[in-house]
Short mmCIF file of C-alpha atoms in Angstrom, two decimals:
data_model
loop_
_atom_site.label_atom_id
_atom_site.label_comp_id
_atom_site.label_asym_id
_atom_site.label_seq_id
_atom_site.Cartn_x
_atom_site.Cartn_y
_atom_site.Cartn_z
CA MET A 1443 5.98 -11.67 34.87
CA ASN A 1444 6.66 -9.82 31.51
CA VAL A 1445 9.86 -11.34 29.86
CA GLY A 1446 9.45 -9.64 26.58
CA ARG A 1447 7.16 -9.36 23.48
CA LEU A 1448 6.12 -12.10 21.21
CA ILE A 1449 8.12 -12.33 17.89
CA PHE A 1450 4.45 -12.23 16.36
CA THR A 1451 3.74 -9.00 17.90
CA GLN A 1452 7.16 -7.63 16.96
CA VAL A 1453 6.22 -8.27 13.31
CA LEU A 1454 3.14 -6.65 13.59
CA ASP A 1455 4.57 -3.55 15.01
CA LEU A 1456 5.07 -2.79 11.13
CA LEU A 1457 1.35 -1.84 11.06
CA ASP A 1458 0.46 1.32 12.59
CA ARG A 1459 -2.83 1.18 14.63
CA LYS A 1460 -4.17 4.54 13.47
CA GLU A 1461 -3.61 3.68 9.66
CA PHE A 1462 -5.39 0.37 10.29
CA HIS A 1463 -8.27 1.66 11.84
CA ARG A 1464 -8.36 4.40 8.94
CA CYS A 1465 -8.59 1.51 6.46
CA VAL A 1466 -11.39 -0.16 8.51
CA ASN A 1467 -13.40 3.04 8.53
CA MET A 1468 -13.04 3.54 4.91
CA HIS A 1469 -15.09 0.41 4.16
CA PRO A 1470 -17.32 -0.31 7.27
CA MET A 1471 -19.16 -3.66 7.47
CA PRO A 1472 -23.04 -3.50 6.86
CA ARG A 1473 -23.56 -5.48 10.02
CA SER A 1474 -20.53 -5.59 12.17
CA SER A 1475 -19.15 -8.53 13.76
CA LYS A 1476 -18.58 -8.12 17.51
CA GLY A 1477 -17.05 -11.63 17.82
CA MET A 1478 -14.50 -10.75 15.44
CA PRO A 1479 -13.24 -7.25 14.81
CA ALA A 1480 -11.24 -6.32 11.81
CA ARG A 1481 -7.86 -6.33 13.87
CA ASP A 1482 -8.59 -9.79 15.07
CA GLN A 1483 -9.55 -11.17 11.55
CA PHE A 1484 -6.45 -9.73 10.53
CA LEU A 1485 -4.06 -11.24 13.09
CA ALA A 1486 -5.85 -14.72 12.94
CA MET A 1487 -5.37 -14.68 9.07
CA ALA A 1488 -1.94 -13.40 9.06
CA PHE A 1489 -1.18 -15.85 11.79
CA ALA A 1490 -2.18 -18.52 9.39
CA GLN A 1491 -0.16 -17.39 6.51
CA ILE A 1492 3.20 -17.46 8.80
CA THR A 1493 2.40 -20.67 10.45
CA PHE A 1494 0.98 -22.39 7.25
CA ARG A 1495 -2.41 -23.32 8.73
CA GLU A 1496 -4.45 -25.59 6.69
CA SER A 1497 -8.14 -24.62 7.43
CA LEU A 1498 -10.40 -22.49 9.43
CA ARG A 1499 -10.63 -25.30 12.17
CA ASP A 1500 -6.94 -25.43 12.19
CA ILE A 1501 -6.73 -21.68 13.04
CA GLU A 1502 -9.25 -22.22 15.54
CA ALA A 1503 -7.45 -25.10 17.35
CA CYS A 1504 -4.10 -23.07 17.39
CA LEU A 1505 -5.41 -19.66 18.78
CA ARG A 1506 -8.89 -20.46 20.61
CA TYR A 1507 -7.36 -21.82 23.93
CA CYS A 1508 -3.74 -20.52 23.34
CA PRO A 1509 -2.21 -18.81 26.45
CA GLN A 1510 -0.52 -16.51 24.29
CA ARG A 1511 -3.56 -15.33 22.22
CA TYR A 1512 -3.88 -11.85 24.49
CA ALA A 1513 -0.26 -11.10 24.17
CA MET A 1514 -0.71 -11.58 20.20
CA GLY A 1515 -3.29 -8.96 20.43
CA ILE A 1516 -6.38 -10.74 19.99
CA ARG A 1517 -9.28 -9.83 21.98
CA GLY A 1518 -12.11 -11.55 20.24
CA ASN A 1519 -13.41 -14.84 20.09
CA VAL A 1520 -11.39 -16.87 17.45
CA THR A 1521 -13.93 -19.60 16.12
CA ARG A 1522 -14.27 -20.93 12.68
CA THR A 1523 -17.82 -19.53 12.53
CA ASN A 1524 -16.61 -16.00 13.44
CA LEU A 1525 -13.66 -15.98 11.09
CA ALA A 1526 -15.80 -17.46 8.36
CA TYR A 1527 -18.47 -14.73 8.52
CA ALA A 1528 -15.77 -11.98 8.69
CA ASN A 1529 -14.05 -13.34 5.86
CA GLU A 1530 -17.40 -13.59 3.96
CA PHE A 1531 -19.00 -10.08 4.68
CA ARG A 1532 -15.91 -7.63 5.81
CA ASP A 1533 -15.08 -5.84 2.55
CA TRP A 1534 -11.85 -7.01 1.20
CA ARG A 1535 -10.98 -3.40 0.37
CA VAL A 1536 -9.92 -3.04 4.03
CA TYR A 1537 -7.03 -5.05 3.40
CA GLU A 1538 -6.16 -3.94 0.00
CA ALA A 1539 -5.91 -0.50 1.65
CA LEU A 1540 -3.67 -1.67 4.41
CA GLY A 1541 -1.59 -3.50 1.79
CA GLN A 1542 -1.26 0.08 -0.08
CA VAL A 1543 -0.04 1.28 3.18
CA LEU A 1544 2.70 -1.52 3.40
CA ILE A 1545 3.71 -0.92 -0.25
CA ARG A 1546 4.51 2.83 0.65
CA LYS A 1547 6.53 1.63 3.59
CA ALA A 1548 8.27 -0.97 1.58
CA ARG A 1549 9.00 1.09 -1.07
CA ARG A 1550 10.57 3.83 1.03
CA LEU A 1551 12.90 1.09 2.72
CA TYR A 1552 14.08 -0.25 -0.72
CA ALA A 1553 14.28 3.46 -2.46
CA ASP A 1554 18.12 3.30 -2.54
CA ASP A 1555 18.52 -0.35 -3.70
CA SER A 1556 19.69 -0.91 -7.30
CA ASN A 1557 17.90 -2.56 -9.60
CA GLY A 1558 20.98 -4.07 -11.25
CA LEU A 1559 20.67 -2.25 -14.57
CA ASP A 1560 22.67 0.98 -13.59
CA LEU A 1561 19.85 3.13 -14.53
CA GLU A 1562 18.63 6.42 -13.20
CA GLU A 1563 15.11 5.56 -14.37
CA MET A 1564 12.55 3.63 -12.40
CA VAL A 1565 12.06 0.21 -14.01
CA TYR A 1566 8.73 -1.61 -13.40
CA ALA A 1567 7.56 -4.97 -14.54
CA VAL A 1568 3.93 -5.83 -15.49
CA ASP A 1569 2.61 -9.33 -15.74
CA SER A 1570 0.00 -11.68 -14.42
CA THR A 1571 -0.22 -15.15 -12.77
CA THR A 1572 -3.43 -17.54 -12.69
CA ILE A 1573 -4.37 -19.33 -9.81
CA ASP A 1574 -6.45 -22.28 -10.88
CA LEU A 1575 -9.94 -23.14 -8.58
CA CYS A 1576 -12.53 -25.65 -8.72
CA LEU A 1577 -15.58 -24.55 -10.76
CA SER A 1578 -18.00 -26.07 -8.55
CA MET A 1579 -16.92 -24.51 -5.41
CA PHE A 1580 -16.02 -21.25 -7.07
CA PRO A 1581 -18.65 -20.65 -9.70
CA TRP A 1582 -18.13 -16.64 -9.84
CA ALA A 1583 -14.38 -17.15 -10.98
CA HIS A 1584 -15.51 -17.90 -14.67
CA PHE A 1585 -12.47 -19.02 -16.59
CA ARG A 1586 -13.30 -21.77 -19.15
CA ARG A 1587 -16.31 -23.94 -19.58
CA THR A 1588 -15.21 -26.75 -17.24
CA LYS A 1589 -12.65 -24.52 -15.23
CA ALA A 1590 -12.52 -21.64 -12.70
CA ALA A 1591 -9.60 -19.28 -12.00
CA ILE A 1592 -8.57 -15.84 -10.85
CA LYS A 1593 -5.76 -13.64 -12.20
CA LEU A 1594 -3.22 -11.64 -9.93
CA HIS A 1595 -2.35 -8.84 -12.28
CA THR A 1596 0.95 -7.29 -10.61
CA GLN A 1597 3.29 -4.26 -11.42
CA ILE A 1598 6.44 -4.52 -9.31
CA ASP A 1599 9.41 -2.06 -8.65
CA LEU A 1600 12.42 -4.20 -9.80
CA SER A 1601 14.43 -2.47 -7.06
CA GLY A 1602 12.93 -4.50 -4.30
CA PRO A 1603 11.08 -6.29 -5.83
CA ILE A 1604 8.03 -4.70 -4.22
CA PRO A 1605 4.72 -4.91 -5.89
CA VAL A 1606 3.30 -1.31 -6.71
CA PHE A 1607 -0.04 -2.14 -8.12
CA ILE A 1608 -2.06 -5.28 -7.96
CA SER A 1609 -5.57 -6.12 -9.27
CA ILE A 1610 -7.45 -9.34 -8.76
CA THR A 1611 -9.72 -10.61 -11.67
CA ASN A 1612 -11.44 -13.57 -12.98
CA GLY A 1613 -9.15 -15.72 -14.96
CA SER A 1614 -11.25 -14.70 -18.26
CA VAL A 1615 -9.98 -11.15 -18.08
CA HIS A 1616 -7.20 -10.54 -20.64
CA ASP A 1617 -3.91 -9.19 -19.53
CA VAL A 1618 -4.01 -6.32 -21.73
CA HIS A 1619 -6.77 -4.79 -19.85
CA PHE A 1620 -4.68 -4.18 -16.89
CA LEU A 1621 -2.79 -1.65 -18.80
CA ASP A 1622 -5.75 0.61 -18.52
CA GLN A 1623 -5.63 0.76 -14.71
CA ILE A 1624 -1.97 1.59 -14.46
CA ILE A 1625 -1.14 5.28 -13.85
CA PHE A 1626 2.13 5.67 -15.99
CA GLU A 1627 5.06 7.63 -14.43
CA ALA A 1628 6.89 9.97 -16.83
CA GLY A 1629 10.45 9.15 -17.23
CA SER A 1630 10.11 5.48 -15.88
CA ILE A 1631 10.47 2.23 -17.83
CA TYR A 1632 7.93 -0.63 -18.11
CA VAL A 1633 9.01 -3.98 -19.15
CA ILE A 1634 5.92 -6.10 -20.62
CA ASP A 1635 5.44 -9.35 -21.99
CA ARG A 1636 4.21 -9.79 -25.56
CA GLY A 1637 0.63 -10.83 -23.93
CA TYR A 1638 0.34 -7.05 -23.55
CA LEU A 1639 0.95 -6.15 -27.15
CA ASP A 1640 -1.74 -3.50 -28.08
CA PHE A 1641 -0.38 -0.57 -29.81
CA ALA A 1642 -3.21 1.93 -28.82
CA ARG A 1643 -2.31 1.08 -25.20
CA LEU A 1644 1.43 1.33 -25.88
CA TYR A 1645 0.96 4.57 -27.45
CA ARG A 1646 -0.67 5.82 -23.90
CA ILE A 1647 2.63 5.11 -22.50
CA GLU A 1648 4.21 7.06 -25.04
CA GLN A 1649 1.84 9.99 -24.28
CA ALA A 1650 2.64 9.65 -20.74
CA LYS A 1651 6.18 10.42 -21.71
CA ALA A 1652 7.39 7.08 -20.20
CA SER A 1653 9.20 4.10 -22.05
CA PHE A 1654 8.41 0.64 -22.53
CA VAL A 1655 10.18 -2.64 -23.79
CA ILE A 1656 8.01 -5.36 -24.80
CA ARG A 1657 8.67 -8.61 -26.86
CA ALA A 1658 7.28 -8.39 -30.49
CA LYS A 1659 5.05 -10.91 -32.05
CA SER A 1660 6.00 -12.85 -35.22
CA ASN A 1661 3.00 -11.38 -37.45
CA THR A 1662 3.79 -7.55 -36.69
CA LYS A 1663 3.86 -5.85 -39.92
CA PHE A 1664 6.22 -2.90 -40.28
CA SER A 1665 8.69 -1.05 -42.63
CA VAL A 1666 12.64 -0.30 -41.79
CA GLN A 1667 13.31 3.39 -41.71
CA LYS A 1668 16.90 3.14 -40.19
CA SER A 1669 19.25 0.56 -39.25
CA ARG A 1670 22.28 0.82 -36.86
CA THR A 1671 25.46 -1.26 -36.53
CA VAL A 1672 25.54 -3.78 -33.62
CA ASP A 1673 28.19 -5.94 -32.03
CA LYS A 1674 27.23 -9.40 -32.92
CA THR A 1675 29.35 -10.79 -30.33
CA THR A 1676 27.05 -9.59 -27.44
CA GLY A 1677 24.26 -11.31 -29.04
CA LEU A 1678 22.48 -8.61 -30.84
CA ARG A 1679 21.50 -8.94 -34.48
CA CYS A 1680 19.94 -5.72 -35.44
CA ASP A 1681 18.79 -2.41 -34.14
CA GLN A 1682 16.32 -0.63 -36.33
CA THR A 1683 14.03 2.24 -36.36
CA ILE A 1684 10.63 1.11 -37.83
CA ARG A 1685 7.07 2.31 -38.69
CA LEU A 1686 4.14 -0.05 -38.40
CA SER A 1687 2.84 -0.71 -41.90
CA THR A 1688 -0.94 -1.92 -41.46
CA TRP A 1689 -3.77 0.72 -41.48
CA LYS A 1690 -4.61 -0.10 -37.87
CA GLY A 1691 -1.21 -0.14 -36.72
CA LYS A 1692 -0.60 3.62 -38.09
CA ARG A 1693 -3.93 4.58 -36.59
CA ASP A 1694 -2.94 2.98 -33.13
CA TYR A 1695 0.78 3.80 -32.90
CA PRO A 1696 1.38 6.60 -35.42
CA LYS A 1697 5.19 7.30 -34.30
CA SER A 1698 8.29 5.48 -35.07
CA LEU A 1699 9.51 2.47 -32.84
CA ARG A 1700 12.60 0.65 -32.30
CA ARG A 1701 13.14 -2.81 -33.03
CA ILE A 1702 15.76 -4.93 -31.53
CA SER A 1703 16.67 -8.33 -32.11
CA TYR A 1704 18.77 -10.37 -29.66
CA VAL A 1705 20.11 -14.07 -29.44
CA ASP A 1706 20.58 -15.10 -25.78
CA THR A 1707 24.16 -16.50 -25.78
CA GLN A 1708 23.13 -19.21 -22.99
CA SER A 1709 19.80 -20.57 -24.61
CA GLY A 1710 20.24 -19.63 -28.07
CA LYS A 1711 16.68 -18.28 -28.07
CA ARG A 1712 16.16 -15.33 -30.35
CA LEU A 1713 14.10 -12.60 -29.03
CA VAL A 1714 12.79 -9.34 -30.73
CA PHE A 1715 11.71 -6.33 -28.85
CA LEU A 1716 10.00 -3.12 -29.34
CA THR A 1717 10.62 -0.11 -27.46
CA ASN A 1718 9.89 3.59 -27.77
CA ASN A 1719 13.37 4.39 -25.99
CA PHE A 1720 15.99 5.60 -28.70
CA GLU A 1721 18.44 6.74 -26.18
CA LEU A 1722 19.63 3.61 -24.12
CA PRO A 1723 22.12 1.14 -25.99
CA ALA A 1724 20.58 -1.79 -27.65
CA ILE A 1725 22.08 -4.36 -25.28
CA ALA A 1726 20.81 -2.33 -22.28
CA ILE A 1727 17.29 -2.67 -23.55
CA ALA A 1728 17.94 -6.48 -23.59
CA ALA A 1729 19.24 -6.35 -20.14
CA ILE A 1730 16.06 -4.57 -19.11
CA TYR A 1731 13.72 -7.25 -20.58
CA LYS A 1732 15.74 -9.90 -18.96
CA SER A 1733 15.47 -8.32 -15.48
CA ARG A 1734 11.55 -8.95 -16.01
CA TRP A 1735 12.33 -12.43 -14.91
CA GLN A 1736 12.09 -10.92 -11.32
CA ILE A 1737 8.34 -10.78 -11.38
CA GLU A 1738 8.13 -14.42 -12.25
CA LEU A 1739 10.27 -15.08 -9.15
CA PHE A 1740 7.61 -12.87 -6.98
CA PHE A 1741 4.74 -15.07 -8.33
CA LYS A 1742 6.64 -18.34 -7.57
CA TRP A 1743 7.71 -17.09 -4.06
CA ILE A 1744 4.09 -16.29 -2.93
CA LYS A 1745 2.76 -19.41 -4.33
CA GLN A 1746 5.35 -21.49 -2.59
CA ASN A 1747 5.62 -19.69 0.86
CA LEU A 1748 2.07 -18.23 1.25
CA ARG A 1749 -1.20 -19.65 1.16
CA ILE A 1750 -2.90 -18.29 -1.93
CA LYS A 1751 -3.70 -21.56 -3.76
CA ALA A 1752 -6.04 -23.17 -1.28
CA PHE A 1753 -8.58 -20.86 0.26
CA PHE A 1754 -10.31 -20.95 3.61
CA GLY A 1755 -13.40 -19.63 2.17
CA THR A 1756 -15.52 -20.01 -1.42
CA THR A 1757 -16.99 -16.34 -1.81
CA GLU A 1758 -15.32 -13.75 -4.08
CA ASN A 1759 -14.81 -11.60 -0.79
CA ALA A 1760 -13.14 -14.41 1.21
CA VAL A 1761 -10.67 -15.35 -1.68
CA ARG A 1762 -9.79 -11.63 -2.30
CA THR A 1763 -9.55 -10.99 1.54
CA GLN A 1764 -6.95 -13.92 1.88
CA ILE A 1765 -4.97 -12.82 -1.04
CA TRP A 1766 -4.47 -9.37 0.16
CA ILE A 1767 -3.66 -10.50 3.64
CA ALA A 1768 -0.85 -12.75 1.95
CA ILE A 1769 0.52 -9.87 0.22
CA CYS A 1770 0.66 -7.80 3.43
CA VAL A 1771 2.75 -10.70 5.13
CA TYR A 1772 4.99 -10.68 2.13
CA LEU A 1773 5.40 -7.04 2.56
CA MET A 1774 5.96 -7.18 6.34
CA VAL A 1775 8.74 -10.12 5.54
CA ALA A 1776 10.31 -7.81 3.07
CA CYS A 1777 10.29 -4.75 5.45
CA LEU A 1778 12.02 -6.92 8.25
CA ASN A 1779 14.65 -7.96 5.91
CA LYS A 1780 15.43 -4.43 5.05
CA ILE A 1781 14.89 -2.98 8.70
CA HIS A 1782 17.14 -5.49 10.32
CA GLY A 1783 19.70 -5.88 7.46
CA ILE A 1784 19.15 -9.75 7.18
CA ASP A 1785 21.44 -11.15 4.61
CA GLU A 1786 19.05 -14.29 3.98
CA SER A 1787 16.28 -14.90 1.52
CA LEU A 1788 12.94 -14.10 2.47
CA SER A 1789 11.84 -17.82 2.54
CA ARG A 1790 14.08 -18.56 5.31
CA ILE A 1791 12.99 -15.42 7.30
CA LEU A 1792 9.58 -16.74 7.04
CA GLN A 1793 10.70 -20.36 8.17
CA ILE A 1794 12.37 -18.56 11.29
CA LEU A 1795 9.12 -16.70 12.08
CA SER A 1796 6.95 -19.80 11.51
CA VAL A 1797 8.48 -21.76 14.35
CA ASN A 1798 8.90 -18.85 16.73
CA VAL A 1799 5.80 -16.61 16.63
CA PHE A 1800 5.45 -17.17 20.32
CA GLN A 1801 9.05 -16.65 21.45
CA LYS A 1802 9.65 -13.81 23.53
CA VAL A 1803 12.99 -12.49 22.45
CA PRO A 1804 14.07 -9.61 20.34
CA PHE A 1805 13.87 -10.28 16.75
CA ASN A 1806 17.65 -9.65 16.16
CA GLN A 1807 18.56 -12.17 18.95
CA LEU A 1808 16.45 -14.94 17.39
CA LEU A 1809 18.44 -14.34 14.20
CA THR A 1810 21.88 -14.85 16.01
CA ASP A 1811 20.39 -18.29 17.25
CA TYR A 1812 20.28 -19.91 13.84
CA THR A 1813 23.01 -21.13 11.69
CA PHE A 1814 22.42 -20.84 7.89
CA ARG A 1815 23.82 -23.40 5.48
CA ASP A 1816 23.37 -23.22 1.59
CA ASP A 1817 21.52 -26.53 1.29
CA HIS A 1818 19.12 -26.30 4.27
CA LEU A 1819 18.31 -24.23 7.52
CA LEU A 1820 19.65 -25.52 10.78
CA VAL A 1821 17.30 -24.54 13.67
CA SER A 1822 18.59 -24.13 17.24
CA LYS A 1823 17.14 -26.84 19.45
CA GLN A 1824 15.69 -24.31 22.09
CA LEU A 1825 13.66 -22.23 19.40
CA THR A 1826 10.61 -24.56 18.63
CA PHE A 1827 7.16 -24.33 18.18
CA ASN A 1828 6.36 -26.32 21.28
CA ASN A 1829 4.71 -23.06 23.03
CA LEU A 1830 1.65 -23.70 20.51
#
């Protein structure tokens, strides 16, 4: 008797089947896998992310003889061989395209949220994180002579934070090259760390009629054209209009820049910012750069809560596939948080999902059976993972 739909299928309802098949048709396999179609691969890998599976054998043990497998939507034969073949040979761009679909959905849901800066402009943060790998197992991910790694270059919308654009490269690729892939939006503000300081690329942001806020390096040569008075009780030390003084600097960025020096009242650390925005108050520029910390929290969340530091396959395609499916899971959890109006962290929502994927109750009802505390999560006795 049908008593309801699984929590797992309710989560996957966020994916439109037509959109999914469109993404699959965009990047067909050279030799299709009848035992593991694309949807089954995604469902199995998403299940692994939500329930923290350790290996392909672990996924197979959980799903191959699971009585709820058909209700989850899995129609093929889930074996580690089939899953390994699909991860190695099905184009990872299928799941990148699927991730872009979910990004658009999440951005619409979070469109009315405030970024905490009281600004009308869109504010984006740009940064990267490095995932260390074993060189003998991942020789394609060249980083250093005795070390392998990949980089996850990310641009996020600080209203969410929702990733807007993601690029996965070898660890040896310098961060600054990511700016060449971004299509800058006129009127938006881009918050960048000093690892991206390249005046020729910053001038591209200026030409796109967008603004940037970036930390200056100590060896930047400049001449001061104008100084404005600042309130030093707020931590500000100077607000200047400058021009780059070196021949290369003048060639790469021929216009004036704004230089703001700020001392953090809590840590006592002195920070110097460069920006092409001359309209916002100097203290607002410092607040914008401080909000960049949200992208560090995003990297910390996905590393702690999703499986992107240990991989089920060693090929480049398998690694990229796993990362993009993990990002899809993050986006689905973020969408659930907004759709159901849950006043809890995404980590706790994922905890609820991890132990209740096979429960047949409405998602809203599931939330009412939980008691939250600040220090830990109390789980209702009848809601366990025994059905696995």
